[in-house]
Coordinates of C-alpha atoms in Angstrom, one line a residue:
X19 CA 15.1 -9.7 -59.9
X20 CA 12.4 -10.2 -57.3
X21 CA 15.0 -11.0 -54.9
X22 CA 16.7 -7.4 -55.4
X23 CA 13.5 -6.4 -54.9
X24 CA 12.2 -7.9 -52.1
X25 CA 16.0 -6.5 -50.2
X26 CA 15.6 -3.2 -51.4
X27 CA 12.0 -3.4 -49.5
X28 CA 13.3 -4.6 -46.4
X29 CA 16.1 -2.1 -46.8
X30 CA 13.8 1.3 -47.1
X31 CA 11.8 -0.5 -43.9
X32 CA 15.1 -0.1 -42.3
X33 CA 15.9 3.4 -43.0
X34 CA 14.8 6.3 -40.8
X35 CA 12.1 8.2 -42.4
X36 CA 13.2 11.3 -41.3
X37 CA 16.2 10.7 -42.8
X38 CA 14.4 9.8 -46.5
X39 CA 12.5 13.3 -46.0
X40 CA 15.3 15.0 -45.5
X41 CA 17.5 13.6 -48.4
X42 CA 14.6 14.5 -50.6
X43 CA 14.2 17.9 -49.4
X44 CA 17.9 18.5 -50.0
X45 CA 17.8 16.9 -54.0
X46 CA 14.4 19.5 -54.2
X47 CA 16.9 22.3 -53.2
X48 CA 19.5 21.4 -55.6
X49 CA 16.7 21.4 -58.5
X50 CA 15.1 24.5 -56.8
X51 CA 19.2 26.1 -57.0
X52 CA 18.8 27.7 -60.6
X53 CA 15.0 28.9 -59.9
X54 CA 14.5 30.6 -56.9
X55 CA 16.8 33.5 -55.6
X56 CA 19.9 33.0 -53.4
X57 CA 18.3 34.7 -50.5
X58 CA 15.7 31.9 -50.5
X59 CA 18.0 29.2 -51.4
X60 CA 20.2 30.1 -48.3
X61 CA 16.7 30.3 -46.0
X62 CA 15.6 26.9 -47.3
X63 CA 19.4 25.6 -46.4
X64 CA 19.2 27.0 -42.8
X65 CA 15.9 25.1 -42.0
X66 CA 17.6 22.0 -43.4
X67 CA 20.4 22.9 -41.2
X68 CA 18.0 23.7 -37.8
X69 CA 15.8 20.3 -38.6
X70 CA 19.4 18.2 -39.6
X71 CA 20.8 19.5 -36.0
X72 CA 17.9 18.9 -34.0
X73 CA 17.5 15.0 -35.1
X74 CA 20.8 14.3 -35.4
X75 CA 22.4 16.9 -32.9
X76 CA 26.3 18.0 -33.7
X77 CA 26.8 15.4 -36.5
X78 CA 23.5 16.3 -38.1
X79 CA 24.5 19.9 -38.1
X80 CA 28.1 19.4 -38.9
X81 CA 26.6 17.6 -42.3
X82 CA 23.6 19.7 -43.3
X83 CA 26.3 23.0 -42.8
X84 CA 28.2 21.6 -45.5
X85 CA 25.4 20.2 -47.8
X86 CA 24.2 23.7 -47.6
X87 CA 27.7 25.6 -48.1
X88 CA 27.6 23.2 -51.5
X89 CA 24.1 24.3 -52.1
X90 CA 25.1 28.0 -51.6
X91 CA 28.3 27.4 -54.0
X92 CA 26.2 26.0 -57.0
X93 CA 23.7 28.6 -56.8
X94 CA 26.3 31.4 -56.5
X95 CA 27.8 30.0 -59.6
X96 CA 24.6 29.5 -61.3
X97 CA 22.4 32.5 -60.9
X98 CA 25.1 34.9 -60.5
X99 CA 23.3 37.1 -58.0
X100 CA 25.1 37.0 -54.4
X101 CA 28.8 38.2 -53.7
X102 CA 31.5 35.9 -52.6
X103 CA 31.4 38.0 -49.6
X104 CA 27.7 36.8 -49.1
X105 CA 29.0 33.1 -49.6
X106 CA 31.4 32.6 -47.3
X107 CA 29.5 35.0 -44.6
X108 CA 26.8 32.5 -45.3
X109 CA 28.9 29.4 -45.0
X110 CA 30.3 30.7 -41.5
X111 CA 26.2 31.1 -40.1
X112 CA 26.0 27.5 -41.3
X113 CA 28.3 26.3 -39.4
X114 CA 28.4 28.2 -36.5
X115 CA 24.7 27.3 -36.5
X116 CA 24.7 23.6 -37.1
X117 CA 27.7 23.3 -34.1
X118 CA 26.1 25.4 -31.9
X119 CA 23.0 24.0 -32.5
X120 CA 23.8 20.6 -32.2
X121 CA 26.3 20.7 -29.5
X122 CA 23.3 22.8 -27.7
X123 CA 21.0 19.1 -28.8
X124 CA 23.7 16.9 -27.9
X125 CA 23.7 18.2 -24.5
X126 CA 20.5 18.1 -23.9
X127 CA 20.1 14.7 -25.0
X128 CA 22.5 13.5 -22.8
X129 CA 20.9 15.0 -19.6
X130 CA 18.0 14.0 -20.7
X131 CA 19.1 10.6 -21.0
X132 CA 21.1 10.5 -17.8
X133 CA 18.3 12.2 -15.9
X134 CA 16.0 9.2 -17.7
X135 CA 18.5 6.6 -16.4
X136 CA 18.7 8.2 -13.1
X137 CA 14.5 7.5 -13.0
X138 CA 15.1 4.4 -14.0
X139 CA 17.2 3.3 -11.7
X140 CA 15.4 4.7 -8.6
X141 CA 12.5 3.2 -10.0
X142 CA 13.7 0.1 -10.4
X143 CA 15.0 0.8 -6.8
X144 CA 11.4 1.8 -5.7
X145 CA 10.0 -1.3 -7.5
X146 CA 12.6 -4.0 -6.3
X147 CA 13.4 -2.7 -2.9
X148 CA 12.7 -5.3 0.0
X149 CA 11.4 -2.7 2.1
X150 CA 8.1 -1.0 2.0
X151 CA 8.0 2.5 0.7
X152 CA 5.5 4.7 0.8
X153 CA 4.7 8.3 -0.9
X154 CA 2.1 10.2 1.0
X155 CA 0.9 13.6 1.2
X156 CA 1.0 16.3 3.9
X157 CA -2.6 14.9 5.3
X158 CA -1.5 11.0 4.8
X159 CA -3.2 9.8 2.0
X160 CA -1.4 7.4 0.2
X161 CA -0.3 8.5 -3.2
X162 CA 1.9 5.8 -4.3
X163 CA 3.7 2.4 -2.8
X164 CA 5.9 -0.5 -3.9
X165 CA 5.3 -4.3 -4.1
X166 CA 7.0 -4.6 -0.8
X167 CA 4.1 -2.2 0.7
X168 CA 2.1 -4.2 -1.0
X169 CA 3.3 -7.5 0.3
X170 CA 3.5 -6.7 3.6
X171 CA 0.2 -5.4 4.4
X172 CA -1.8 -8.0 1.9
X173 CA -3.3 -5.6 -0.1
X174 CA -3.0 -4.8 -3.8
X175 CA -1.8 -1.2 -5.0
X176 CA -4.8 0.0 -6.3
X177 CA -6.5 -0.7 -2.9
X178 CA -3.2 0.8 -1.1
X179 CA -4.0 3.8 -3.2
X180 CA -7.5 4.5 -1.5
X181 CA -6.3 4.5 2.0
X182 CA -5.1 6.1 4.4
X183 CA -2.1 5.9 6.7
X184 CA -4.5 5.3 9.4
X185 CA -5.9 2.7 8.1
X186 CA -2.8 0.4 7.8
X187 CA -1.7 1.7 11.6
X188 CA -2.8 -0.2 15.1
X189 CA -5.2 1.5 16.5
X190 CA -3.4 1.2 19.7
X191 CA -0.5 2.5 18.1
X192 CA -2.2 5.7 17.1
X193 CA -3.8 6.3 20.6
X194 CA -0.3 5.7 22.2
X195 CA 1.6 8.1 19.2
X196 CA -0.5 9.9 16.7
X197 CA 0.8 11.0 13.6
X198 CA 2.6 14.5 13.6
X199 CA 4.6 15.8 10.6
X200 CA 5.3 19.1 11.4
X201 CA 8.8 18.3 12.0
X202 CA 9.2 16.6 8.8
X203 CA 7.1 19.2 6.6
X204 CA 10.0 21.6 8.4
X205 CA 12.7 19.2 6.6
X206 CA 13.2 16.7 9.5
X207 CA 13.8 12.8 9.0
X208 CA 12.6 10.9 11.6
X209 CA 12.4 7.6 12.6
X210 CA 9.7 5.8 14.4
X211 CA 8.5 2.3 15.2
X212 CA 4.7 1.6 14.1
X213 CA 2.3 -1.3 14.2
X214 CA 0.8 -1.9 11.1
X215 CA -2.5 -3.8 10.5
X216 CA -2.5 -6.7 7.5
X217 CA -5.5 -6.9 5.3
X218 CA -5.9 -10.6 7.5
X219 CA -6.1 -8.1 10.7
X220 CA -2.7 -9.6 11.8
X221 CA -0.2 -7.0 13.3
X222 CA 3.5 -6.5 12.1
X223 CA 6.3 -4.1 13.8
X224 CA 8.0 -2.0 11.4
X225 CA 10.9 0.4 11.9
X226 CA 10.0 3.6 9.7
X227 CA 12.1 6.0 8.2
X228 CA 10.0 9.8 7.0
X229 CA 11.8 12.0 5.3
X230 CA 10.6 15.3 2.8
X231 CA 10.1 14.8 -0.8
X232 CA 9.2 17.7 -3.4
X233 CA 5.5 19.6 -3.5
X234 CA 5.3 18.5 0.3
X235 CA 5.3 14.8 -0.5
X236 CA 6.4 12.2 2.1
X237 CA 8.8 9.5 1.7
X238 CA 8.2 6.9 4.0
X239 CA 10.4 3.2 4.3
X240 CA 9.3 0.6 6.3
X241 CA 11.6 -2.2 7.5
X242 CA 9.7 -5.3 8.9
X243 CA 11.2 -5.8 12.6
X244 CA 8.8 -8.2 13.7
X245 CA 10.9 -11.3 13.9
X246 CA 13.5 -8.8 15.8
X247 CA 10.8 -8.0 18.1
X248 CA 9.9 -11.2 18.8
X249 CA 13.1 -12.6 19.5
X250 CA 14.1 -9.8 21.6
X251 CA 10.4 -10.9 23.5
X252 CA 11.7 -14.6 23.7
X253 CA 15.2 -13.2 25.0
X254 CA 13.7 -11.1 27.4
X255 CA 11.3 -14.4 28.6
X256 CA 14.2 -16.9 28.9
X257 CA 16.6 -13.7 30.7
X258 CA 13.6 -13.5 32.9
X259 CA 12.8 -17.3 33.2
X260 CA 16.8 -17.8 34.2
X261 CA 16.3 -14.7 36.7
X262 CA 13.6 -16.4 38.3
X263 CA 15.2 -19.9 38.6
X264 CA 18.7 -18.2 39.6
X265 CA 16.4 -16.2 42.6
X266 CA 15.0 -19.0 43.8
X267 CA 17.7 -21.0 44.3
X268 CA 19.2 -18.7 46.1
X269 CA 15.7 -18.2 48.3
X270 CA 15.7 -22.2 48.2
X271 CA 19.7 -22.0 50.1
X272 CA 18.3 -19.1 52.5
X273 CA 16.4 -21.9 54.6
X274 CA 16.5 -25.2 55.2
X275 CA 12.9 -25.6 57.4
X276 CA 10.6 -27.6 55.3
X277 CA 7.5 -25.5 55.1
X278 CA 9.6 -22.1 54.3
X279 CA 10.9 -24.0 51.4
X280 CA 7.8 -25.0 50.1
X281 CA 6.0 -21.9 50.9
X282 CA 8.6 -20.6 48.6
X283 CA 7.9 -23.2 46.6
X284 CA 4.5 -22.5 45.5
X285 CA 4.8 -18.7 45.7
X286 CA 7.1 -18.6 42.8
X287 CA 5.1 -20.9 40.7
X288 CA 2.3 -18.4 41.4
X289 CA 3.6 -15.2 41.7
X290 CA 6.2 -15.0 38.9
X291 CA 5.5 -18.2 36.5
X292 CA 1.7 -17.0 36.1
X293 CA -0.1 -20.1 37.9
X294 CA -3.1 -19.9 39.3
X295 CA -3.0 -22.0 42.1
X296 CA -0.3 -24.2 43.2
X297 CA 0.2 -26.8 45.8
X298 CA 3.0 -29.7 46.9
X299 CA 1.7 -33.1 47.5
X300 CA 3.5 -35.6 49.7
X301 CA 3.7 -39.2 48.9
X302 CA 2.8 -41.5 52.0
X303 CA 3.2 -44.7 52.7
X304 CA -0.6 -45.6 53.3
X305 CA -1.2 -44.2 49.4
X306 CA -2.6 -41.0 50.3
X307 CA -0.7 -37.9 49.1
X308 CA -0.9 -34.9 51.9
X309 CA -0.9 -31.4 51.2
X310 CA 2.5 -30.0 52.2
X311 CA 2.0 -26.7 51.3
X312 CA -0.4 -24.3 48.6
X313 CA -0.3 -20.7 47.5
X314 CA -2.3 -18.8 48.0
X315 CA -2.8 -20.6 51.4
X316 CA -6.6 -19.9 51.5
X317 CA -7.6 -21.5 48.5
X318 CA -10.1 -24.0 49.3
X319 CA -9.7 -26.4 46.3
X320 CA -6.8 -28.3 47.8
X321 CA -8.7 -28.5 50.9
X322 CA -11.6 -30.2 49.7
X323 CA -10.2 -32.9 47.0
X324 CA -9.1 -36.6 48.2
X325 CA -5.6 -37.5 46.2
X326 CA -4.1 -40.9 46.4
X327 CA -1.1 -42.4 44.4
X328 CA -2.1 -45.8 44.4
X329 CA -4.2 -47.7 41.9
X330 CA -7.4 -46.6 43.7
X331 CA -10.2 -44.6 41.6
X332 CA -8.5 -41.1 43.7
X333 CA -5.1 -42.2 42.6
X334 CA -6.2 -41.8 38.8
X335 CA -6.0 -38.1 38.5
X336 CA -2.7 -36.5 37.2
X337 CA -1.1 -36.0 40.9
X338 CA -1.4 -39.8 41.4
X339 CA -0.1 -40.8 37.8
X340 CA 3.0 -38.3 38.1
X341 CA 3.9 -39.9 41.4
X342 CA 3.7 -43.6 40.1
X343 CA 5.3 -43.1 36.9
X344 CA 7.8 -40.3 37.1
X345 CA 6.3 -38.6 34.1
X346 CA 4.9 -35.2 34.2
X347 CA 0.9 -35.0 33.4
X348 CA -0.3 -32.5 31.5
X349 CA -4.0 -31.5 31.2
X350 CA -4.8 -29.3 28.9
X351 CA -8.6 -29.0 29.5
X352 CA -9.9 -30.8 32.7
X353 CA -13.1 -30.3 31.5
X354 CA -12.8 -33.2 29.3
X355 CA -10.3 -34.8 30.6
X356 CA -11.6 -38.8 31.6
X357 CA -8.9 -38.9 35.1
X358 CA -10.1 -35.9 36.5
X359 CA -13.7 -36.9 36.9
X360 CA -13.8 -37.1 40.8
X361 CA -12.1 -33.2 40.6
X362 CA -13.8 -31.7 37.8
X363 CA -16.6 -29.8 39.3
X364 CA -14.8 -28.2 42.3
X365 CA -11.8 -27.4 39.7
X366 CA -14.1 -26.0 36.5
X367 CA -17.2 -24.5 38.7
X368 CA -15.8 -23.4 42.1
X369 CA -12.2 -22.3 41.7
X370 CA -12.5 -21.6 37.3
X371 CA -9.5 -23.7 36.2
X372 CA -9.4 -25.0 32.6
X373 CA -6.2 -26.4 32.8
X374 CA -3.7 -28.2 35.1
X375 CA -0.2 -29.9 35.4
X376 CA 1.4 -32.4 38.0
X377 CA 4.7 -32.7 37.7
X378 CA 7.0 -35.3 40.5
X379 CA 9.2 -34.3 42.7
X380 CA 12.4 -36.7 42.2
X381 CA 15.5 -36.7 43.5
X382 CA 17.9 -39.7 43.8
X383 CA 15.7 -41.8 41.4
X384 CA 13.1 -41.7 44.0
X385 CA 9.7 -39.9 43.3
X386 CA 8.7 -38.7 46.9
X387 CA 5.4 -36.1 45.6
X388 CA 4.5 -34.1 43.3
X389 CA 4.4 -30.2 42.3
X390 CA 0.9 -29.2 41.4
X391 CA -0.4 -26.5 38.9
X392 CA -3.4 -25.0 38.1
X393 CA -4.6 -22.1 35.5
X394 CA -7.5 -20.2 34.2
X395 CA -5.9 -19.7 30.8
X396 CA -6.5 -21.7 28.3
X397 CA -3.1 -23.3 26.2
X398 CA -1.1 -22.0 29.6
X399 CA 1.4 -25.2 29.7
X400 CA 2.6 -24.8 25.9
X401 CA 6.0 -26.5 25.7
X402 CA 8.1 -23.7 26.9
X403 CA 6.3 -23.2 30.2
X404 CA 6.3 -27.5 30.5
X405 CA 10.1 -27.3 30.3
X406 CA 10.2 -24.3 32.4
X407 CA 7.7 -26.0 35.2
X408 CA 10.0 -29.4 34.8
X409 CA 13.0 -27.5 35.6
X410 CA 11.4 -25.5 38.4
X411 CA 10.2 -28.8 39.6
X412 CA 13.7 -30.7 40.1
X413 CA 15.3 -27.6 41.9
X414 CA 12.1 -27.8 44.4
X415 CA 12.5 -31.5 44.7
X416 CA 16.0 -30.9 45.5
X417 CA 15.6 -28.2 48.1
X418 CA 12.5 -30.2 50.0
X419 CA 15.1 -33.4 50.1
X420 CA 17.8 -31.0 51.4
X421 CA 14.8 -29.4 54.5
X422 CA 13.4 -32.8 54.9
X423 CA 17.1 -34.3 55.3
X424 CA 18.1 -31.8 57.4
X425 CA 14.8 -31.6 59.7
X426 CA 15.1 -35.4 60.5
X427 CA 18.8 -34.9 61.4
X428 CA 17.3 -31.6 63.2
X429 CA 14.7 -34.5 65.0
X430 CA 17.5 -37.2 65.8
X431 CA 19.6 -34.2 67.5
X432 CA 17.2 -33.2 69.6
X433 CA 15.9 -37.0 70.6
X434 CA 19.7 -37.5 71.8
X435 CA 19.7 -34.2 73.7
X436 CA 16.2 -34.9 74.9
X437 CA 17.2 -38.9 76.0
X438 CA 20.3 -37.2 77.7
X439 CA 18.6 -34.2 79.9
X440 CA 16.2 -37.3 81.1
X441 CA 19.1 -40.0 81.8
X442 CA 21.2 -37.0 83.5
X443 CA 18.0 -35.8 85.2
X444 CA 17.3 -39.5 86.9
X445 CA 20.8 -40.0 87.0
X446 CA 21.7 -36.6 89.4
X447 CA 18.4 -36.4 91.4
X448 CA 16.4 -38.8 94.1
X449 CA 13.5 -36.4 94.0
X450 CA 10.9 -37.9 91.5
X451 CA 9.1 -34.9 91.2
X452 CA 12.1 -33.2 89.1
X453 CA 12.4 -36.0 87.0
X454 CA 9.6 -36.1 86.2
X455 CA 9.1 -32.9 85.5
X456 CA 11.9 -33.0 83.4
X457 CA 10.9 -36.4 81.6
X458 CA 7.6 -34.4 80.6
X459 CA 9.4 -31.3 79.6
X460 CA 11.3 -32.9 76.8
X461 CA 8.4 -35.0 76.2
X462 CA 6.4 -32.5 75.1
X463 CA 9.0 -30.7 73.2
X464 CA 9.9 -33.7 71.7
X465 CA 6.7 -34.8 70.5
X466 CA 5.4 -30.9 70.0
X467 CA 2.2 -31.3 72.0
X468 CA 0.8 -29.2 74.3
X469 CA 0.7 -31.0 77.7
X470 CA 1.5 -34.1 79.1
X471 CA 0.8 -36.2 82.3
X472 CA 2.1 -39.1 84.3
X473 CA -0.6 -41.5 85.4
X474 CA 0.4 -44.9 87.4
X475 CA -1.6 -47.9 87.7
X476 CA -3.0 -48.8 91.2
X477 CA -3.7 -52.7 91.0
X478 CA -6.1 -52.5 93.8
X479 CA -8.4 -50.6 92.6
X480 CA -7.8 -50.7 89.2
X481 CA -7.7 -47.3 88.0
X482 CA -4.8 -44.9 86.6
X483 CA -3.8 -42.4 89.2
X484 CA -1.6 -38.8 88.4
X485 CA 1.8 -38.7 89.3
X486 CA 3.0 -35.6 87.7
X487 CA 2.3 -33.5 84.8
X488 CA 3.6 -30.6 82.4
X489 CA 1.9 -27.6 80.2
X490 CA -1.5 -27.8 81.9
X491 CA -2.9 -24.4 82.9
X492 CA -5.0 -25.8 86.1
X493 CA -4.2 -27.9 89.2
X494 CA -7.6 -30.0 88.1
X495 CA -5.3 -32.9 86.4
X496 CA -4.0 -33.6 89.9
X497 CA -7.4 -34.6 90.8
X498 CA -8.3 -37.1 87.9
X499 CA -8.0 -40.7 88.0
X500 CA -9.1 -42.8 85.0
X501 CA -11.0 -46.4 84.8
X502 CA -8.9 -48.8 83.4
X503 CA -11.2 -50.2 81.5
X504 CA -12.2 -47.0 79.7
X505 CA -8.6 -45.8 79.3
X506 CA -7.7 -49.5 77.8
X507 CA -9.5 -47.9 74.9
X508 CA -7.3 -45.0 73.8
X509 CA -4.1 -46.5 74.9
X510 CA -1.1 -45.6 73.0
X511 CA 1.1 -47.2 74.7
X512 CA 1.2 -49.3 78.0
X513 CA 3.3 -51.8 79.6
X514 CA 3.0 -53.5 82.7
X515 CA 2.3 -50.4 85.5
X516 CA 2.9 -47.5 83.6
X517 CA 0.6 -45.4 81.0
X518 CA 1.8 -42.5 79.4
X519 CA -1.7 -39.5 78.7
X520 CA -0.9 -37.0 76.5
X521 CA -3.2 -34.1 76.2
X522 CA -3.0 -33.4 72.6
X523 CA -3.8 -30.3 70.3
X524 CA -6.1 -32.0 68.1
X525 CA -9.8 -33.0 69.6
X526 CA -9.9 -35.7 67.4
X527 CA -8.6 -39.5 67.7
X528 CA -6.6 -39.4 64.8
X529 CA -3.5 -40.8 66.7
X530 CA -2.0 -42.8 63.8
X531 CA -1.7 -39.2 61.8
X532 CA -0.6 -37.3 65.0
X533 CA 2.2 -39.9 65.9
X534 CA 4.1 -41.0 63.0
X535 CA 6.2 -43.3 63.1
X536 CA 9.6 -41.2 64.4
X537 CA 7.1 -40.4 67.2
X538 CA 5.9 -43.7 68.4
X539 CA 9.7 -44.9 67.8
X540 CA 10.3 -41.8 70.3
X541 CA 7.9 -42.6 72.8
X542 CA 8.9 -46.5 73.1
X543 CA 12.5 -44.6 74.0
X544 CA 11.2 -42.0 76.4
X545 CA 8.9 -45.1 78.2
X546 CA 11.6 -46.8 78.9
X547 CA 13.7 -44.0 80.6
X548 CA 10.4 -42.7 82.6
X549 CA 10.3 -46.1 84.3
X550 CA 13.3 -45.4 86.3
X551 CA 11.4 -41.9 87.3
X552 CA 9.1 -44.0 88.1
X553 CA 10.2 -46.8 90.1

């Protein structure tokens, strides 16, 4: 028993109220059937039919027009007052009613309910969409926005809600393109690109799409480009990295003189890789490292610094380490930077450089100098510009070995023609004075000085006396004799009665500088052949 209880409980839980009331309101108008009138009977039957039809729509209607019709029936048969006429007139309302009715409720319903699953599904759209959308009025102000807004910009909805759109736009991005939306209030959709500004102040690149919503809203959907943009940047770079390497080889293949290649050299590293400074250091044999070439040619830092690639204190800095190892040096603040000690004030205080780069010049397994670079920008050498620098620097080191290949085969030519005009010179004339004359000629081209001079020694008096000379713009050399005691001192060469003066271009006695090697090996050569002009 209390179990047929306790279902009958759960059972009247389960069933619609409405539907109780109205079950009871139709077994109070059966009861009510041999009281009231028929006139009020089939009144109180029509509400039960309008109430049955709007809950339940058609079916409702279709049911409550025949409860009623019974209704109508039993009263006609009980009271005695309405016609059969009246009956079936009244059963035809009730029907006609409930259908329409509910057919009318059934419709309704259901474009209710698609128009409700059509909300739903745009705002589940609106809700789940990956990018941004934003509502805003006529003015900007932001009325409503999805998580993706939300997400992207770092800020929560409500806080979204109290802005404006120019407070999530760049202001750089407003100056360049303000916002204008006559053309979408007109019923234009436009699309725009637009830096936004995070909540963390960091900027992102969006691709937006504004289009005309009712009551002179705007629809606005963002789609985050920023990752497109920056790849399209880092294409760009390398395109324009591989346009710079591609020119220069070809400027590098235009010429093959030495300093026009280096010139070139460090004018690219300047001019279109962003350097500050840059300069190419030679390796020597003594340990120094000489300055081949620097752009911009007047800068005085190279100028006024002392590089070696030894193991001396001077050979500690970068330049000096790149030659001796091979290995590119990378300094990314000389101000701390224990190597670059002896440098350091003339490269932080005079020329402003914070950070520098030597990378060597190899070719053939064979480090020969180094390419130098300096900047005023701080994290300037990240790892892209290192492996653009490293690359730059093996096409250089190539194209100086191909100048400096080609000059000394340049040199060599020209010693054989020079050698040749001399020998066919002694050989074709008995006049000393052309010989020599042409001895000196080539002598001074050879050697690239500015004038040279014949002097032979007379044994009784001991002193160098002029024979002939070349380039001098006076006669006063003709009437010089030297002590041989005094010249003794600044021989470069001399051998039994013959001394060779060249008047050089340089002041100074730096003659181990001015004559290299190829140079002295040159004049030993040309000695040899101006004896027989001589004697």
């Amino acid at each position: 028993m209390l179990n047929f209880v306790r279902n009958m409980k759960v059972f009247i839980r389960k069933i619609d109220k409405v539907f109780i009331l109205f079950v009871f309101y139709s077994i109070a108008l059966s009861f009510f059937v041999k009281i009231l009138p028929t006139v009020f009977i089939a009144i109180l039957a029509l509400f039960l039919i309008i109430g049955s039809a709007l809950y339940w729509g058609l079916v409702g209607g279709i049911a409550s027009a025949i409860l009623a019709t019974f209704i109508d029936i039993v009263s006609f048969y009980t009271t005695k007052q309405a016609t059969i006429r009246s009956l079936i007139v009244g059963s035809i309302a009730y029907f006609a009613i409930g259908i329409l009715l509910g057919r009318f409720i059934n419709i309704f319903r259901s474009q209710r309910a698609e128009v409700q699953e059509s909300e739903k599904r745009y705002r589940n759209l609106f809700e789940k969409a990956n990018d941004a959308i934003f509502i805003v009025d006529s003015k900007g102000k932001i009325q409503d926005c999805n998580p993706a807004a939300c997400k992207l910009l770092g800020y929560s909805r409500d806080e979204l809600l109290t802005k404006h759109l120019t407070d999530i736009i760049s202001p750089e991005d407003l100056t360049e393109k303000p916002l204008n939306f006559n053309k979408v209030l007109k019923g234009e959709s436009i699309t725009v690109e637009r830096n936004f500004k995070t909540k963390e102040e960091r900027e992102v690149t969006v691709e937006v799409n504004v289009s005309k919503l009712d009551n002179d809203l705007l629809l606005g959907i963002a789609h985050d480009i920023t990752k497109i943009k920056e790849a399209e940047k880092q294409k760009l770079k390398r395109l324009h990295t591989l346009e710079i390497l591609y020119s220069a080889t070809q400027k590098f293949s235009e010429s093959l003189n030495l300093e026009e290649v280096a010139y070139e050299i460090t004018k690219t590293c300047v001019k279109n890789l962003g350097a500050s400074l840059a300069w190419i250091g030679r390796a020597e044999v003594d340990g120094s490292v000489t300055v081949l070439y620097q752009y911009p040619n007047d800068h005085p830092y190279p100028k006024n610094i002392k590089v070696r690639w030894d193991d001396t204190t001077e050979g500690q800095g970068p330049t000096g380490i790149a030659i001796r190892t091979g290995i590119p040096q990378i300094i990314e603040d000389i101000s701390n930077y224990p190597g670059f000690e002896l440098w350091r004030a003339k490269a932080t205080i005079e020329s402003g450089f914070t950070t520098s780069a030597a990378f060597p010049l190899t070719t053939r397994g064979r480090t020969f100098g180094a390419l130098n670079i300096y900047s005023d920008k701080k994290g300037f050498f990240n790892a892209e510009n290192v492996q653009l620098f490293q690359t730059f620097a093996h096409q250089a080191a190539a194209a100086l070995e191909n100048a400096n290949l080609y000059e000394k085969s340049t040199r060599r030519l020209q010693h054989i023609q020079a050698l040749r005009k001399i020998d066919m010179a002694i050989n074709g004339s008995i006049d000393p004075r052309v010989t020599s004359t042409v001895a000196l000629q080539e002598t001074v081209r050879e050697l690239k000085v500015d004038a040279a001079a014949i002097f032979r020694l007379n044994p009784y008096i001991q002193k160098l006396e002029f024979i002939a000379g070349y380039g001098f713009y006076t006669n006063m050399v003709e009437e010089i004799t030297f002590s041989l005691k005094k010249v003794l001192q600044d021989v470069l060469y001399w051998k039994e009665k013959l001394f060779i003066y060249l008047i050089l271009r340089e002041k100074t006695k730096i003659y181990q500088k001015i004559f290299s090697e190829w140079k002295v090996s040159r004049l030993i050569m040309l000695f040899h052949l101006l004896q027989k002009v001589v004697y």
